[in-house]
CSV table of N, CA and C in Angstrom, one decimal:
chain,number,residue,atom,x,y,z
A,1339,UNK,N,4.9,1.0,3.9
A,1339,UNK,CA,3.7,1.8,4.2
A,1339,UNK,C,3.4,2.6,2.9
A,1340,UNK,N,4.3,3.4,2.5
A,1340,UNK,CA,4.0,4.3,1.4
A,1340,UNK,C,3.7,3.6,0.1
A,1341,UNK,N,4.3,2.4,-0.1
A,1341,UNK,CA,4.1,1.7,-1.4
A,1341,UNK,C,2.9,0.7,-1.3
A,1342,UNK,N,2.3,0.5,-0.2
A,1342,UNK,CA,1.2,-0.4,0.0
A,1342,UNK,C,1.6,-1.8,-0.5
A,1343,UNK,N,2.7,-2.3,-0.1
A,1343,UNK,CA,3.3,-3.5,-0.6
A,1343,UNK,C,3.6,-4.4,0.7
A,1344,UNK,N,4.1,-5.6,0.4
A,1344,UNK,CA,4.4,-6.5,1.5
A,1344,UNK,C,3.1,-6.9,2.3
A,1345,UNK,N,3.1,-6.6,3.6
A,1345,UNK,CA,1.9,-6.9,4.4
A,1345,UNK,C,0.7,-6.2,3.9
A,1346,UNK,N,0.9,-5.0,3.4
A,1346,UNK,CA,-0.3,-4.2,2.9
A,1346,UNK,C,-0.6,-4.5,1.4
A,1347,UNK,N,0.0,-5.5,0.8
A,1347,UNK,CA,-0.4,-5.8,-0.5
A,1347,UNK,C,-1.9,-6.2,-0.6
A,1348,UNK,N,-2.5,-5.7,-1.6
A,1348,UNK,CA,-4.0,-5.8,-1.7
A,1348,UNK,C,-4.4,-6.7,-2.8
A,1349,UNK,N,-4.5,-8.0,-2.6
A,1349,UNK,CA,-5.0,-8.9,-3.6
A,1349,UNK,C,-6.4,-8.6,-4.0
A,1350,UNK,N,-6.8,-8.9,-5.2
A,1350,UNK,CA,-8.1,-8.6,-5.7
A,1350,UNK,C,-9.0,-9.8,-5.3
A,1351,UNK,N,-9.2,-9.9,-4.0
A,1351,UNK,CA,-10.0,-11.0,-3.4
A,1351,UNK,C,-11.3,-10.6,-2.8
A,1352,UNK,N,-11.6,-9.3,-2.8
A,1352,UNK,CA,-12.9,-8.8,-2.2
A,1352,UNK,C,-12.9,-8.7,-0.7
A,1353,UNK,N,-11.9,-9.2,0.0
A,1353,UNK,CA,-11.9,-9.1,1.4
A,1353,UNK,C,-10.6,-8.5,1.9
A,1354,UNK,N,-9.5,-9.2,1.8
A,1354,UNK,CA,-8.2,-8.6,2.2
A,1354,UNK,C,-7.8,-7.4,1.4
A,1355,UNK,N,-8.0,-7.4,0.1
A,1355,UNK,CA,-7.6,-6.3,-0.7
A,1355,UNK,C,-8.3,-5.0,-0.3
A,1356,UNK,N,-9.6,-4.9,-0.1
A,1356,UNK,CA,-10.2,-3.6,0.3
A,1356,UNK,C,-9.7,-3.1,1.6
A,1357,UNK,N,-9.5,-4.1,2.6
A,1357,UNK,CA,-9.0,-3.7,3.9
A,1357,UNK,C,-7.6,-3.1,3.8
A,1358,UNK,N,-6.7,-3.8,3.0
A,1358,UNK,CA,-5.3,-3.3,2.8
A,1358,UNK,C,-5.3,-1.9,2.1
A,1359,UNK,N,-6.2,-1.7,1.1
A,1359,UNK,CA,-6.3,-0.4,0.4
A,1359,UNK,C,-6.7,0.7,1.3
A,1360,UNK,N,-7.7,0.5,2.2
A,1360,UNK,CA,-8.1,1.5,3.1
A,1360,UNK,C,-7.0,1.8,4.2
A,1361,UNK,N,-6.3,0.8,4.6
A,1361,UNK,CA,-5.2,1.0,5.6
A,1361,UNK,C,-4.1,1.7,4.9
A,1362,UNK,N,-3.7,1.4,3.6
A,1362,UNK,CA,-2.7,2.1,2.9
A,1362,UNK,C,-3.0,3.5,2.7
A,1363,UNK,N,-4.3,3.8,2.4
A,1363,UNK,CA,-4.7,5.2,2.2
A,1363,UNK,C,-4.6,6.0,3.5
A,1364,UNK,N,-5.1,5.3,4.6
A,1364,UNK,CA,-5.0,6.0,5.9
A,1364,UNK,C,-3.6,6.3,6.4
A,1365,UNK,N,-2.6,5.3,6.1
A,1365,UNK,CA,-1.2,5.6,6.4
A,1365,UNK,C,-0.7,6.7,5.6
A,1366,UNK,N,-0.9,6.7,4.3
A,1366,UNK,CA,-0.3,7.7,3.4
A,1366,UNK,C,-1.0,9.1,3.7
A,1367,UNK,N,-2.2,9.1,4.0
A,1367,UNK,CA,-2.9,10.4,4.2
A,1367,UNK,C,-2.8,10.9,5.7
A,1368,UNK,N,-2.2,10.0,6.5
A,1368,UNK,CA,-2.1,10.3,8.0
A,1368,UNK,C,-3.4,10.5,8.7
A,1369,UNK,N,-4.4,9.7,8.4
A,1369,UNK,CA,-5.7,9.8,9.1
A,1369,UNK,C,-6.0,8.7,10.0
A,1370,UNK,N,-5.2,7.7,10.1
A,1370,UNK,CA,-5.5,6.5,11.0
A,1370,UNK,C,-5.6,6.9,12.4
A,1371,UNK,N,-4.8,7.8,12.9
A,1371,UNK,CA,-4.9,8.1,14.4
A,1371,UNK,C,-5.9,9.2,14.7
A,1372,UNK,N,-6.2,10.0,13.7
A,1372,UNK,CA,-7.1,11.2,14.0
A,1372,UNK,C,-8.6,10.8,13.7
A,1373,UNK,N,-8.9,9.8,13.0
A,1373,UNK,CA,-10.3,9.4,12.6
A,1373,UNK,C,-10.5,7.9,12.8
A,1374,UNK,N,-11.3,7.5,13.7
A,1374,UNK,CA,-11.6,6.1,13.9
A,1374,UNK,C,-12.4,5.5,12.7
A,1375,UNK,N,-13.1,6.3,12.0
A,1375,UNK,CA,-13.9,5.8,10.8
A,1375,UNK,C,-13.1,5.9,9.6
A,1376,UNK,N,-12.8,4.7,9.0
A,1376,UNK,CA,-12.0,4.7,7.8
A,1376,UNK,C,-12.8,4.0,6.7
A,1377,UNK,N,-12.6,4.4,5.4
A,1377,UNK,CA,-11.7,5.5,5.0
A,1377,UNK,C,-12.2,6.9,5.3
A,1378,UNK,N,-11.3,7.7,5.6
A,1378,UNK,CA,-11.7,9.1,5.8
A,1378,UNK,C,-12.0,9.8,4.5
A,1379,UNK,N,-13.1,10.5,4.5
A,1379,UNK,CA,-13.6,11.1,3.2
A,1379,UNK,C,-13.4,12.7,3.2
A,1380,UNK,N,-13.0,13.2,4.4
A,1380,UNK,CA,-12.8,14.7,4.5
A,1380,UNK,C,-11.3,15.0,4.1
A,1381,UNK,N,-11.2,15.5,2.8
A,1381,UNK,CA,-9.8,15.8,2.3
A,1381,UNK,C,-9.1,16.9,3.1
A,1382,UNK,N,-9.8,17.7,3.8
A,1382,UNK,CA,-9.1,18.7,4.6
A,1382,UNK,C,-8.4,18.1,5.8
A,1383,UNK,N,-8.7,16.9,6.1
A,1383,UNK,CA,-7.9,16.2,7.2
A,1383,UNK,C,-6.7,15.4,6.7
A,1384,UNK,N,-6.5,15.4,5.4
A,1384,UNK,CA,-5.4,14.6,4.9
A,1384,UNK,C,-4.1,15.4,5.1
A,1385,UNK,N,-3.0,14.6,5.3
A,1385,UNK,CA,-1.6,15.1,5.3
A,1385,UNK,C,-1.5,16.2,6.3
A,1386,UNK,N,-2.2,16.2,7.4
A,1386,UNK,CA,-2.2,17.2,8.5
A,1386,UNK,C,-1.1,17.1,9.5
A,1387,UNK,N,-0.3,16.0,9.5
A,1387,UNK,CA,0.7,15.7,10.4
A,1387,UNK,C,2.1,15.8,9.8
A,1388,UNK,N,3.1,15.9,10.6
A,1388,UNK,CA,4.5,16.0,10.0
A,1388,UNK,C,4.9,14.7,9.4
A,1389,UNK,N,4.4,13.6,10.0
A,1389,UNK,CA,4.7,12.2,9.4
A,1389,UNK,C,3.6,11.9,8.4
A,1390,UNK,N,3.8,12.2,7.2
A,1390,UNK,CA,2.8,12.0,6.1
A,1390,UNK,C,3.5,11.7,4.8
A,1391,UNK,N,2.8,11.4,3.8
A,1391,UNK,CA,3.3,11.3,2.5
A,1391,UNK,C,3.4,12.7,1.8
A,1392,UNK,N,4.5,13.3,2.0
A,1392,UNK,CA,4.6,14.7,1.5
A,1392,UNK,C,4.6,14.8,-0.1
A,1393,UNK,N,5.0,13.7,-0.7
A,1393,UNK,CA,4.9,13.7,-2.2
A,1393,UNK,C,3.4,13.7,-2.6
A,1394,UNK,N,2.6,12.9,-2.0
A,1394,UNK,CA,1.2,12.8,-2.4
A,1394,UNK,C,0.5,14.2,-2.0
A,1395,UNK,N,0.9,14.7,-0.9
A,1395,UNK,CA,0.3,16.0,-0.5
A,1395,UNK,C,0.6,17.1,-1.6
A,1396,UNK,N,1.8,17.1,-2.1
A,1396,UNK,CA,2.2,18.1,-3.1
A,1396,UNK,C,1.5,17.9,-4.4
A,1397,UNK,N,1.4,16.6,-4.8
A,1397,UNK,CA,0.7,16.2,-6.0
A,1397,UNK,C,-0.8,16.6,-6.0
A,1398,UNK,N,-1.5,16.4,-4.8
A,1398,UNK,CA,-2.9,16.7,-4.7
A,1398,UNK,C,-3.0,18.3,-4.7
A,1399,UNK,N,-2.1,19.0,-4.0
A,1399,UNK,CA,-2.2,20.4,-3.9
A,1399,UNK,C,-2.0,21.1,-5.3
A,1400,UNK,N,-1.3,20.4,-6.2
A,1400,UNK,CA,-1.1,21.0,-7.5
A,1400,UNK,C,-2.2,20.7,-8.6
A,1401,UNK,N,-3.2,20.0,-8.2
A,1401,UNK,CA,-4.3,19.8,-9.1
A,1401,UNK,C,-5.5,20.7,-8.8
A,1402,UNK,N,-6.3,21.0,-9.9
A,1402,UNK,CA,-7.4,21.9,-9.8
A,1402,UNK,C,-8.5,21.4,-8.8
A,1403,UNK,N,-8.7,20.1,-8.8
A,1403,UNK,CA,-9.8,19.5,-8.0
A,1403,UNK,C,-9.3,18.7,-6.8
A,1404,UNK,N,-8.0,18.7,-6.6
A,1404,UNK,CA,-7.4,17.9,-5.5
A,1404,UNK,C,-7.4,16.4,-5.7
A,1405,UNK,N,-7.7,16.0,-6.9
A,1405,UNK,CA,-7.7,14.6,-7.2
A,1405,UNK,C,-6.5,14.2,-8.0
A,1406,UNK,N,-5.8,13.2,-7.6
A,1406,UNK,CA,-4.5,12.7,-8.3
A,1406,UNK,C,-4.2,11.4,-7.8
A,1407,UNK,N,-3.2,10.8,-8.4
A,1407,UNK,CA,-2.6,9.5,-7.9
A,1407,UNK,C,-1.2,9.8,-7.3
A,1408,UNK,N,-1.2,10.0,-6.0
A,1408,UNK,CA,0.1,10.2,-5.3
A,1408,UNK,C,0.7,9.0,-4.7
A,1409,UNK,N,-0.1,7.9,-4.6
A,1409,UNK,CA,0.3,6.6,-4.0
A,1409,UNK,C,-0.6,5.6,-4.5
A,1410,UNK,N,-0.2,4.3,-4.3
A,1410,UNK,CA,-1.1,3.2,-4.6
A,1410,UNK,C,-2.4,3.3,-3.8
A,1411,UNK,N,-3.5,3.0,-4.4
A,1411,UNK,CA,-4.8,3.1,-3.7
A,1411,UNK,C,-5.2,4.5,-3.4
A,1412,UNK,N,-4.7,5.5,-4.1
A,1412,UNK,CA,-5.2,6.9,-3.8
A,1412,UNK,C,-6.6,7.1,-4.3
A,1413,UNK,N,-7.2,6.0,-4.9
A,1413,UNK,CA,-8.6,6.1,-5.4
A,1413,UNK,C,-9.5,5.7,-4.2
A,1414,UNK,N,-9.0,5.3,-3.1
A,1414,UNK,CA,-9.9,5.1,-1.9
A,1414,UNK,C,-10.7,6.3,-1.6
A,1415,UNK,N,-12.0,6.2,-1.4
A,1415,UNK,CA,-12.9,7.3,-1.2
A,1415,UNK,C,-13.0,8.2,-2.3
A,1416,UNK,N,-12.7,7.8,-3.5
A,1416,UNK,CA,-12.9,8.5,-4.8
A,1416,UNK,C,-12.0,9.8,-4.9
A,1417,UNK,N,-10.8,9.7,-4.5
A,1417,UNK,CA,-9.8,10.8,-4.6
A,1417,UNK,C,-8.9,10.6,-5.8
A,1418,UNK,N,-9.1,9.7,-6.7
A,1418,UNK,CA,-8.2,9.5,-7.9
A,1418,UNK,C,-8.6,10.4,-9.0
A,1419,UNK,N,-7.8,10.5,-10.0
A,1419,UNK,CA,-7.9,11.5,-11.0
A,1419,UNK,C,-8.5,10.9,-12.3
A,1420,UNK,N,-9.2,9.8,-12.2
A,1420,UNK,CA,-9.8,9.2,-13.4
A,1420,UNK,C,-11.3,9.4,-13.4
A,1421,UNK,N,-11.8,9.3,-14.6
A,1421,UNK,CA,-13.3,9.4,-14.8
A,1421,UNK,C,-13.8,8.0,-14.9
A,1422,UNK,N,-14.9,7.7,-14.2
A,1422,UNK,CA,-15.5,6.4,-14.1
A,1422,UNK,C,-17.0,6.4,-14.3
A,1423,UNK,N,-17.4,5.4,-15.1
A,1423,UNK,CA,-18.8,5.2,-15.3
A,1423,UNK,C,-19.1,3.7,-14.8
A,1424,UNK,N,-19.9,3.6,-13.8
A,1424,UNK,CA,-20.1,2.3,-13.2
A,1424,UNK,C,-21.2,1.5,-13.9
A,1425,UNK,N,-21.9,2.1,-14.8
A,1425,UNK,CA,-23.0,1.4,-15.6
A,1425,UNK,C,-22.9,1.8,-17.0
A,1426,UNK,N,-21.9,1.5,-17.7
A,1426,UNK,CA,-21.8,1.9,-19.1
A,1426,UNK,C,-22.8,1.1,-20.0
A,1427,UNK,N,-23.3,1.7,-21.0
A,1427,UNK,CA,-24.2,1.0,-21.9
A,1427,UNK,C,-23.6,0.9,-23.3
A,1428,UNK,N,-22.4,1.4,-23.6
A,1428,UNK,CA,-21.8,1.3,-24.9
A,1428,UNK,C,-20.4,2.0,-24.9
A,1429,UNK,N,-19.7,1.9,-26.0
A,1429,UNK,CA,-18.5,2.5,-26.1
A,1429,UNK,C,-18.3,2.9,-27.6
A,1430,UNK,N,-17.7,4.0,-27.8
A,1430,UNK,CA,-17.4,4.4,-29.2
A,1430,UNK,C,-15.9,4.9,-29.2
A,1431,UNK,N,-15.2,4.3,-30.2
A,1431,UNK,CA,-13.8,4.7,-30.3
A,1431,UNK,C,-13.6,5.3,-31.7
A,1432,UNK,N,-13.0,6.5,-31.7
A,1432,UNK,CA,-12.8,7.2,-33.0
A,1432,UNK,C,-11.3,7.3,-33.1
A,1433,UNK,N,-10.7,6.8,-34.2
A,1433,UNK,CA,-9.3,6.9,-34.5
A,1433,UNK,C,-9.1,7.8,-35.6
A,1434,UNK,N,-8.2,8.7,-35.4
A,1434,UNK,CA,-7.8,9.7,-36.5
A,1434,UNK,C,-6.4,9.5,-36.9
A,1435,UNK,N,-6.0,9.8,-38.1
A,1435,UNK,CA,-4.7,9.6,-38.6
A,1435,UNK,C,-3.7,10.6,-37.8
A,1436,UNK,N,-2.5,10.2,-37.7
A,1436,UNK,CA,-1.5,11.0,-37.0
A,1436,UNK,C,-1.1,12.2,-37.9
């Protein structure tokens, strides 16, 4: 459950993968029983039970905006700590000497 592996492995197939990712997030955030609509997007309802991913709870609590990677698929419902541009028009890479 916590590792989103085995039965919850999420292949990049567009069907099984997204379902497994949402289930993995619901298990880790302990929202599957409390909210019938998944993925849950209300962060205040995450980690509210004793049976939860306490590591992920602590990692999220230690960040300024509550976004972090505490488990696989923690990006479900946009709770990951990366910056994303879904429509890039270019890239610039500047390398400086060490």
